[in-house]
PDB file of C-alpha atoms in Angstrom:
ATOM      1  CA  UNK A1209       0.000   0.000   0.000  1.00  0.00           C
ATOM      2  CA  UNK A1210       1.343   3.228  -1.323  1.00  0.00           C
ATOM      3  CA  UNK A1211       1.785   6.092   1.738  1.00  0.00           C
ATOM      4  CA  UNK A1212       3.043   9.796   1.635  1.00  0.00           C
ATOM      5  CA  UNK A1213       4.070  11.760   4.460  1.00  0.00           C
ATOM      6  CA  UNK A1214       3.739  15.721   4.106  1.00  0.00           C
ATOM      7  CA  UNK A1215       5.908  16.778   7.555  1.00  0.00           C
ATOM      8  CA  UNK A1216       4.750  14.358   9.719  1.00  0.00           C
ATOM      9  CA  UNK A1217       0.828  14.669   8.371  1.00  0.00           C
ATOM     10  CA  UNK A1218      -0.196  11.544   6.574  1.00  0.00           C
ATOM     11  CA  UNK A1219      -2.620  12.111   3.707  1.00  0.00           C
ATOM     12  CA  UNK A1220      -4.986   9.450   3.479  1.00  0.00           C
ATOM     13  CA  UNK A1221      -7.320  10.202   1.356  1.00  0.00           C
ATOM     14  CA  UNK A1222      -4.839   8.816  -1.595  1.00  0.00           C
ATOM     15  CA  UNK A1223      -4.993   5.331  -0.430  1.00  0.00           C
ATOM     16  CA  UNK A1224      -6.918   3.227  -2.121  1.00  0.00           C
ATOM     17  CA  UNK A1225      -6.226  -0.330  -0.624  1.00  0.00           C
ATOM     18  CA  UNK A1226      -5.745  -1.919   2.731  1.00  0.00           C
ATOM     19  CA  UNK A1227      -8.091  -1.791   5.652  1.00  0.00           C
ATOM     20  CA  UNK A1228      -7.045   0.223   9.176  1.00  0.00           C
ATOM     21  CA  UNK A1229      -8.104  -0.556  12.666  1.00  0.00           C
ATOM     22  CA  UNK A1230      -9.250   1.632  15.558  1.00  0.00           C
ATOM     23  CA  UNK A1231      -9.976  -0.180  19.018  1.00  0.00           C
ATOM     24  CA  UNK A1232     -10.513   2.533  22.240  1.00  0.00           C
ATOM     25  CA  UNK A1233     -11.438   0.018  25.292  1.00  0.00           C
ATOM     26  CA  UNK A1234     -11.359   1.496  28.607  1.00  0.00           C
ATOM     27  CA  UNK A1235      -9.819  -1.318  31.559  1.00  0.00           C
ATOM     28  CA  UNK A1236     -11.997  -1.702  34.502  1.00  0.00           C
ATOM     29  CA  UNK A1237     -10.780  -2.830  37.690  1.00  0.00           C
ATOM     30  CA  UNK A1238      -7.790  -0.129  36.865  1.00  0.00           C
ATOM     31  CA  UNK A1239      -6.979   3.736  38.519  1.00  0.00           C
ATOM     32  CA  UNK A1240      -9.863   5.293  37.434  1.00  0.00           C
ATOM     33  CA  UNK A1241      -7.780   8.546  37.129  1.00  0.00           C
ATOM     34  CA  UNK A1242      -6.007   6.628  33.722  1.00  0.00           C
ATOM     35  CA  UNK A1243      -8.122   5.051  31.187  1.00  0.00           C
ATOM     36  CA  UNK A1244      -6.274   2.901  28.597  1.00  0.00           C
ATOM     37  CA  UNK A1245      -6.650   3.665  25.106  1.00  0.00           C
ATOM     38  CA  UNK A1246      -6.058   0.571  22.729  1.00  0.00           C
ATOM     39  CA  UNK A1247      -4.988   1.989  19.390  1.00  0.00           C
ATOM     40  CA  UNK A1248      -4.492  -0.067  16.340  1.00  0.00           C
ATOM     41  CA  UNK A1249      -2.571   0.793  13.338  1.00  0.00           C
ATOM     42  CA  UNK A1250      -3.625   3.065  10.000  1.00  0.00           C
ATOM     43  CA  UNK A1251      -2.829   0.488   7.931  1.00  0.00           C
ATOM     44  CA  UNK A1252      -6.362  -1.417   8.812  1.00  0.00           C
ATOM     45  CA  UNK A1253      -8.786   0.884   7.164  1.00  0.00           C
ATOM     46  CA  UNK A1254      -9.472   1.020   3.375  1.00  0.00           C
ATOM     47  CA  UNK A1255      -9.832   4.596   1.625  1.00  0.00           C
ATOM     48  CA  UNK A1256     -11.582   6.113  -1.093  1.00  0.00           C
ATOM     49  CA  UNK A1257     -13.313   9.063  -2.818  1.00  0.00           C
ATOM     50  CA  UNK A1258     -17.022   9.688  -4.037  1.00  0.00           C
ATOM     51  CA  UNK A1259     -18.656  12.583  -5.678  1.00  0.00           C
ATOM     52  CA  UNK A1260     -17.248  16.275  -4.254  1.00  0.00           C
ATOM     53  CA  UNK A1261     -19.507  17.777  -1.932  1.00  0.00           C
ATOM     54  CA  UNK A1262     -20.898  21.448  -2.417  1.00  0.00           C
ATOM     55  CA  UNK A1263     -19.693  23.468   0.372  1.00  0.00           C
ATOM     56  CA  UNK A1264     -21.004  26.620   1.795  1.00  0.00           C
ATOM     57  CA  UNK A1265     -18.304  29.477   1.611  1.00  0.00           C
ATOM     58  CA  UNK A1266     -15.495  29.314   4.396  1.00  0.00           C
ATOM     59  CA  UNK A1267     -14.664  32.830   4.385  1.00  0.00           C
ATOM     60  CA  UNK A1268     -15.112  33.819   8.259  1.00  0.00           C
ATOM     61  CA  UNK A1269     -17.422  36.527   7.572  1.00  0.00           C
ATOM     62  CA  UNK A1270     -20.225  34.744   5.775  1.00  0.00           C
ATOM     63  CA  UNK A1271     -19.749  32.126   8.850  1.00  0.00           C
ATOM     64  CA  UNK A1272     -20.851  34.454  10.884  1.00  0.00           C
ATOM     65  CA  UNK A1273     -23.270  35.246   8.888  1.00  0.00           C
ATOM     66  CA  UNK A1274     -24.953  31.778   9.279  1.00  0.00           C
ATOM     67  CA  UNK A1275     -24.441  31.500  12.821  1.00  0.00           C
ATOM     68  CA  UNK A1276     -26.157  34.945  13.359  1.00  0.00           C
ATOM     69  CA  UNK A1277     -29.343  34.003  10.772  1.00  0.00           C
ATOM     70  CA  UNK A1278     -29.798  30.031  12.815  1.00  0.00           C
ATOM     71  CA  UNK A1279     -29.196  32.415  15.726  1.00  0.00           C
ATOM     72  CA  UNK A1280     -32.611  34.684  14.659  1.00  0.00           C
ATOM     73  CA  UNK A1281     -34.422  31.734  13.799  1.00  0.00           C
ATOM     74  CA  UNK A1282     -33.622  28.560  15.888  1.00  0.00           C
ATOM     75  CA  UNK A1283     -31.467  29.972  18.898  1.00  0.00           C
ATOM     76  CA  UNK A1284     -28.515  27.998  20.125  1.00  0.00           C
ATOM     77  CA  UNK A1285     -26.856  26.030  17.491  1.00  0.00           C
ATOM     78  CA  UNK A1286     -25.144  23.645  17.924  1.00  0.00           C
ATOM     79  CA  UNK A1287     -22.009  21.675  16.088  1.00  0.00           C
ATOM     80  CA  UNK A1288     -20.691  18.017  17.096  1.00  0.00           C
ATOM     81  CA  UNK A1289     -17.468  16.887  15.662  1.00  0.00           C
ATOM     82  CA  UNK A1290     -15.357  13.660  16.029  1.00  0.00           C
ATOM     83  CA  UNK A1291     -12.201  12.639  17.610  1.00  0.00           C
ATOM     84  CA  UNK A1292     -10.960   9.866  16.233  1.00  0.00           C
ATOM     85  CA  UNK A1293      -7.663   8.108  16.958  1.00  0.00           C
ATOM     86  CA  UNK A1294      -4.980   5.818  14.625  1.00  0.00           C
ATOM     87  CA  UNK A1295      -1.571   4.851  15.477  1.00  0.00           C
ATOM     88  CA  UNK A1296       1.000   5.728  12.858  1.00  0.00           C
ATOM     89  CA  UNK A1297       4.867   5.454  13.645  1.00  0.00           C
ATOM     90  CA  UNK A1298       4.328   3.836  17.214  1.00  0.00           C
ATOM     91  CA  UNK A1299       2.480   8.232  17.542  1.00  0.00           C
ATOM     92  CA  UNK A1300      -1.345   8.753  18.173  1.00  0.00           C
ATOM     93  CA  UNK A1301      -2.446  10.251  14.785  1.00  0.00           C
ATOM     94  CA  UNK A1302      -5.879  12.377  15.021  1.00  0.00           C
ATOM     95  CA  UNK A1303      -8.245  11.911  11.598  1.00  0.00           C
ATOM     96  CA  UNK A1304      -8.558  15.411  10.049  1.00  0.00           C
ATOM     97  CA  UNK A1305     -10.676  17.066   7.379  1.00  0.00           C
ATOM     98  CA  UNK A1306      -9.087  19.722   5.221  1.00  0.00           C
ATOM     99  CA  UNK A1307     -11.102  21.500   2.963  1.00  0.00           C
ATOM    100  CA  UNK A1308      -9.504  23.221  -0.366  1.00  0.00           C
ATOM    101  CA  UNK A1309      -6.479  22.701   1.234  1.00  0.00           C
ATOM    102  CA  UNK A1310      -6.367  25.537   3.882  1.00  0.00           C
ATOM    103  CA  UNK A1311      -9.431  25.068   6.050  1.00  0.00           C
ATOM    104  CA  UNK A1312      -8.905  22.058   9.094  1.00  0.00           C
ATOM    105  CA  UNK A1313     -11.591  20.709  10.728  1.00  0.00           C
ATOM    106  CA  UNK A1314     -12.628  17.162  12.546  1.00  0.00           C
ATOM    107  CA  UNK A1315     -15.170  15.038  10.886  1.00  0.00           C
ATOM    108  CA  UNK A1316     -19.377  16.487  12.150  1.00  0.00           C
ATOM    109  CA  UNK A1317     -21.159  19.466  11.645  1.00  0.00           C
ATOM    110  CA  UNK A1318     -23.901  21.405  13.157  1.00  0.00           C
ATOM    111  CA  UNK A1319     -27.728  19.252  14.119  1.00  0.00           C
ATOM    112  CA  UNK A1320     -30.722  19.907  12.884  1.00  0.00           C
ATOM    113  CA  UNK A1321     -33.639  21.661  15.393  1.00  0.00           C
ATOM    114  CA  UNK A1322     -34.552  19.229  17.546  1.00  0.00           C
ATOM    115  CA  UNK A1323     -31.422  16.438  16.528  1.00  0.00           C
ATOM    116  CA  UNK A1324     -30.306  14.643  19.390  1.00  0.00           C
ATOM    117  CA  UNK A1325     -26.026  15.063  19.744  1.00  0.00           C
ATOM    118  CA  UNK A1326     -25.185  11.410  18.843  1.00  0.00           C
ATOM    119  CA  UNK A1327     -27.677  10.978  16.166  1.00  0.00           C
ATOM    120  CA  UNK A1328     -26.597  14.316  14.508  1.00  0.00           C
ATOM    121  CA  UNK A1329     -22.877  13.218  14.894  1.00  0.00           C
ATOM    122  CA  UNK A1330     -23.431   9.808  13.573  1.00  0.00           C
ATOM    123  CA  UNK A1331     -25.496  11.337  10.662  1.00  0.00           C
ATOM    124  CA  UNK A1332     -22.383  14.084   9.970  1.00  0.00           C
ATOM    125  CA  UNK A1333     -19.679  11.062  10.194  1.00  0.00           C
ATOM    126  CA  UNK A1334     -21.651   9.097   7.648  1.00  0.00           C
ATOM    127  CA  UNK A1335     -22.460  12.088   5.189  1.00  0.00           C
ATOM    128  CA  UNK A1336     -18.880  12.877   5.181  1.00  0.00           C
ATOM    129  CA  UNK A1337     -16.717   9.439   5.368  1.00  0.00           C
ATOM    130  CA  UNK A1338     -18.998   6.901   4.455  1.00  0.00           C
ATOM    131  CA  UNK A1339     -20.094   5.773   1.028  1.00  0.00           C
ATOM    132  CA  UNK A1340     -23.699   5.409   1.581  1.00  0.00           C
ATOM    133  CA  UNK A1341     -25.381   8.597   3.043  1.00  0.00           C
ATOM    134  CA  UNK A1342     -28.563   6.623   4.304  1.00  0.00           C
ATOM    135  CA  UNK A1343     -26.048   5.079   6.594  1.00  0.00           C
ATOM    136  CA  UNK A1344     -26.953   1.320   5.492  1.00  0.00           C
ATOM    137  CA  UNK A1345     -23.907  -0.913   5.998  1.00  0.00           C
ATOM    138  CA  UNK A1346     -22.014   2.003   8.600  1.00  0.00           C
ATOM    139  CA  UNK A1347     -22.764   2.023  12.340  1.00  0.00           C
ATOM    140  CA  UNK A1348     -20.824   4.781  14.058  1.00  0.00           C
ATOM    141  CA  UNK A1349     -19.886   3.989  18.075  1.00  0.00           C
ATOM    142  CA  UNK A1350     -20.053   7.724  19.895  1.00  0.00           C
ATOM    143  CA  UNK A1351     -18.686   7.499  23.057  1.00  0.00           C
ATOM    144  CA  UNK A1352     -18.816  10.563  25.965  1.00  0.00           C
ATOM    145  CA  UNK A1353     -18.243  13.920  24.775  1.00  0.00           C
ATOM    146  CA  UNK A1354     -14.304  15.120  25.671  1.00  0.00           C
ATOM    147  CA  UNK A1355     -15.113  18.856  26.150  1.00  0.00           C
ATOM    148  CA  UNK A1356     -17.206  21.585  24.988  1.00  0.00           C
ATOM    149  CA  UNK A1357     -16.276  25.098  22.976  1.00  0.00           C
ATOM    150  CA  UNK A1358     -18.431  28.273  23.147  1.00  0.00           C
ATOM    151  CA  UNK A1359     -18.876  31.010  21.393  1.00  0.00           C
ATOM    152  CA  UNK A1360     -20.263  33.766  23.898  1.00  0.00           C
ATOM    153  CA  UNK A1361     -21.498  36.392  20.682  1.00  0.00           C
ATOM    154  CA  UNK A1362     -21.313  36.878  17.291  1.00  0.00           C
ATOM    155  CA  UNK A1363     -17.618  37.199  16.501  1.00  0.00           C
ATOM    156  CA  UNK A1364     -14.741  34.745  15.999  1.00  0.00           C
ATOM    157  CA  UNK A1365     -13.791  34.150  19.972  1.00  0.00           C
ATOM    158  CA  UNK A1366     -14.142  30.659  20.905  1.00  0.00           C
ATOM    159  CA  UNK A1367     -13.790  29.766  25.011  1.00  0.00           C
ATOM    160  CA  UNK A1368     -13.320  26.074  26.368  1.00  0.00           C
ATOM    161  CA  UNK A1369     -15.906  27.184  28.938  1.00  0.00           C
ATOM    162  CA  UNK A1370     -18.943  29.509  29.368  1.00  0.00           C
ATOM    163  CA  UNK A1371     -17.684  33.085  30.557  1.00  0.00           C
ATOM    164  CA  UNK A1372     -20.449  33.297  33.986  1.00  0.00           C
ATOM    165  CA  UNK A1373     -21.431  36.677  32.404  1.00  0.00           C
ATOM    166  CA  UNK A1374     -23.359  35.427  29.162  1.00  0.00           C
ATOM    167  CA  UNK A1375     -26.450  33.961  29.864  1.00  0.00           C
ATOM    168  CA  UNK A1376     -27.458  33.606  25.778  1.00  0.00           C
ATOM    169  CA  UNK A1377     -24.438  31.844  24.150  1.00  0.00           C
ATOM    170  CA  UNK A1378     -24.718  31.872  20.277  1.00  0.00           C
ATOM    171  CA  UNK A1379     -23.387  28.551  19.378  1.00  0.00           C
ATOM    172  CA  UNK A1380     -21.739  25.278  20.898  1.00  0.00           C
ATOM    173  CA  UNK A1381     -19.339  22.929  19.763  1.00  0.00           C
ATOM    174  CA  UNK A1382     -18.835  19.282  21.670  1.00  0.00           C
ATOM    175  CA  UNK A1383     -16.397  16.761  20.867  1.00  0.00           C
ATOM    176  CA  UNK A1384     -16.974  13.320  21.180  1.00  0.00           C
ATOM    177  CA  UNK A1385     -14.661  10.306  21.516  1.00  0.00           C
ATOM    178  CA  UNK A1386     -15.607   7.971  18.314  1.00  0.00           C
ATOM    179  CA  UNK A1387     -14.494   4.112  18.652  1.00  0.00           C
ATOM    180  CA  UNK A1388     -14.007   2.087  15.905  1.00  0.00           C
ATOM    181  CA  UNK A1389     -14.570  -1.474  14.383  1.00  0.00           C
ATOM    182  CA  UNK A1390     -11.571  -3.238  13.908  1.00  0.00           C
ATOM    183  CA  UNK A1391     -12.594  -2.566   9.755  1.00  0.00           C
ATOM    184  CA  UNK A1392     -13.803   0.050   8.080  1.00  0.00           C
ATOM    185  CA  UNK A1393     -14.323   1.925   4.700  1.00  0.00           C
ATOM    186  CA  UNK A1394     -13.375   5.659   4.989  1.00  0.00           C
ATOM    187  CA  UNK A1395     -15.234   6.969   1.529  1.00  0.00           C
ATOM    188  CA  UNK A1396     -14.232  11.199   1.523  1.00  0.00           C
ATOM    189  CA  UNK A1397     -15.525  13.454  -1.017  1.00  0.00           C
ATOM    190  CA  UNK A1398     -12.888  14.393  -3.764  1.00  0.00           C
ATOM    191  CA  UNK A1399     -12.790  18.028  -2.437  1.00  0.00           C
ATOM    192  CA  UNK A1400     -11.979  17.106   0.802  1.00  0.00           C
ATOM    193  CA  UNK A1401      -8.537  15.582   2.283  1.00  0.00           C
ATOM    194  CA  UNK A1402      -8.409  13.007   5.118  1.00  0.00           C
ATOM    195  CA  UNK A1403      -5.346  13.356   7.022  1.00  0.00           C
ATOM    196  CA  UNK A1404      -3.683  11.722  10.168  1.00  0.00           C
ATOM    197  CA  UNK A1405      -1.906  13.925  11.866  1.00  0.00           C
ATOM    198  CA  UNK A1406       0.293  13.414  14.893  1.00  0.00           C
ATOM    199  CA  UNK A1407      -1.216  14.277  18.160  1.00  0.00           C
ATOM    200  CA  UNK A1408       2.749  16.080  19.040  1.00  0.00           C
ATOM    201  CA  UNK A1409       1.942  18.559  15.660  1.00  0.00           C
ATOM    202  CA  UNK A1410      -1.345  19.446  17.029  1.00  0.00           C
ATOM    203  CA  UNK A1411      -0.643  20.327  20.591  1.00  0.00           C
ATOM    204  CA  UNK A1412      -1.083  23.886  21.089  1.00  0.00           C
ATOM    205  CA  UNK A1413      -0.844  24.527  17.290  1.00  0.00           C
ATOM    206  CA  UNK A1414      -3.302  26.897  16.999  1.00  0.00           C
ATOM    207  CA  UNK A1415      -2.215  28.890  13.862  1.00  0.00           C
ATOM    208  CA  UNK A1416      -2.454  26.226  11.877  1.00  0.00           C
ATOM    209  CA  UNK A1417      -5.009  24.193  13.197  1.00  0.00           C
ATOM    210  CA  UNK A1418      -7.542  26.411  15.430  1.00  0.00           C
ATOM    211  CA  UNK A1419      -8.190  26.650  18.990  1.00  0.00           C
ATOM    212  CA  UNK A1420     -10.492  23.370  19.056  1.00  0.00           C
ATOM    213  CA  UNK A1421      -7.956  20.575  17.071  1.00  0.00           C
ATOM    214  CA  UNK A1422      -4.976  22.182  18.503  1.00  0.00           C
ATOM    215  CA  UNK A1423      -6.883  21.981  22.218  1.00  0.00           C
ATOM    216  CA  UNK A1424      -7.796  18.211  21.723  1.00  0.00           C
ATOM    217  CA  UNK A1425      -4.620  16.648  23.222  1.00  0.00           C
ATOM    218  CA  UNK A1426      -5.296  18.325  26.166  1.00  0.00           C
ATOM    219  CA  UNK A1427      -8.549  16.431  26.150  1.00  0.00           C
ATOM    220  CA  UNK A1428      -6.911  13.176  25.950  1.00  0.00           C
ATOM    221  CA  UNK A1429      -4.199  13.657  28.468  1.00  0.00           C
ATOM    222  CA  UNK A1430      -6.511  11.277  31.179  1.00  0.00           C
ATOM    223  CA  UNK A1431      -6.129   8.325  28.892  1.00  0.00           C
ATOM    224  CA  UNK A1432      -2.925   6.393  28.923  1.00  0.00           C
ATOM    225  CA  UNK A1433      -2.181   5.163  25.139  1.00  0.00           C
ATOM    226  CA  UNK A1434      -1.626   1.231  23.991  1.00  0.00           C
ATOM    227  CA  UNK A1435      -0.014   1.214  20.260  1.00  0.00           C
ATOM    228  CA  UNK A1436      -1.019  -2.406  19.278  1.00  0.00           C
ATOM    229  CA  UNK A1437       0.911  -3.054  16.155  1.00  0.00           C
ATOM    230  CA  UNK A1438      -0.552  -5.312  13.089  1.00  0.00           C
TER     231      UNK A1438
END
């Protein structure tokens, strides 16, 4: 199986063979303060493309835009994304979207009115990596959310908490731990790149990444990481 590394960030949404294998068990019986993190290798899961996706303009302004018209007409909204965890080079590799080859962001999106969070996240990841959007064949296992991001009014600030001031929040993001099989088909549209990139190029890389990928190592420093290798 063919694989490129772009400094340190594998692209995987060139690979076209192999299947890769994700398995997050927790140990009971252990400290409770550590929770063990089984992580199997890349090389497990089996990649390919399907029709681009038309995306709404990522131009930070006409964001939001959006987030201020849901604001007007459905209140809070709120975003779910997906952390999702590979081992590559004996590392912790995070799955990453890119989008026209600037843009990072993790795999979900915002719910519909009324969408419960796991539904709407399981919806998002099948829209986005699977090849079947009616999610026949694809069962997603969300486990608890990691953390939560707000955004206290309409402008670009994002806080890992809710400032005790704002009592009307305009929009939430929550991250949730996603476990996988130990197979699966990642199918990514051909405008968007899956990449794995190293948990030690994320940490506190906010320039390139944003507040909320950069921040998710913090979120994982409780678990204790197992590289099982193929």
């Amino acid at each position: 199986m063919g694989e490129e590394v772009f400094e340190s960030v594998m692209d995987i949404s060139v690979v076209t063979n192999g299947v890769h294998s994700l398995q997050i068990q927790s140990n009971e019986g252990k400290n409770d303060e550590s929770v063990e993190l089984d992580i199997y290798p890349l090389s497990c899961y089996y990649f390919g493309y399907k029709d681009a996706f038309l995306f709404k303009n990522y131009n930070l302004q006409d964001q939001l835009h959006r987030i201020k018209s849901n604001y007007a007409a459905h209140g809070l909204r709120t975003c779910v994304e997906a952390v999702i965890l590979v081992e590559l080079f004996k590392h912790p590799h995070l799955l990453v979207l890119q989008v026209r080859n600037s843009t990072f962001k993790l795999p979900g999106g915002r719910l519909r009115p009324g969408e419960s969070d796991i539904n709407g996240l399981k919806r998002k990841l099948t829209r986005n990596l699977s090849e079947n959007e009616d999610g026949k064949g694809t069962e997603w296992e969300v486990s608890g959310c990691l953390g939560m991001w707000w955004r206290p009014d309409f402008e670009t600030l994002l806080y890992p908490f809710l400032p005790p001031n704002i009592k009307e929040p305009k929009e939430c993001t929550k991250l949730f731990l996603v476990k996988l099989p130990l197979s699966r088909k990642f199918i990514v549209p051909k405008n968007l790149r899956l990449l794995a990139v190293p948990l030690c190029q994320i940490h506190e890389n906010d320039k390139t990444y944003g507040p909320i990928i950069s921040g998710v190592p913090h979120l994982l420093s409780k678990f204790s990481f197992n590289m099982i290798q193929s």
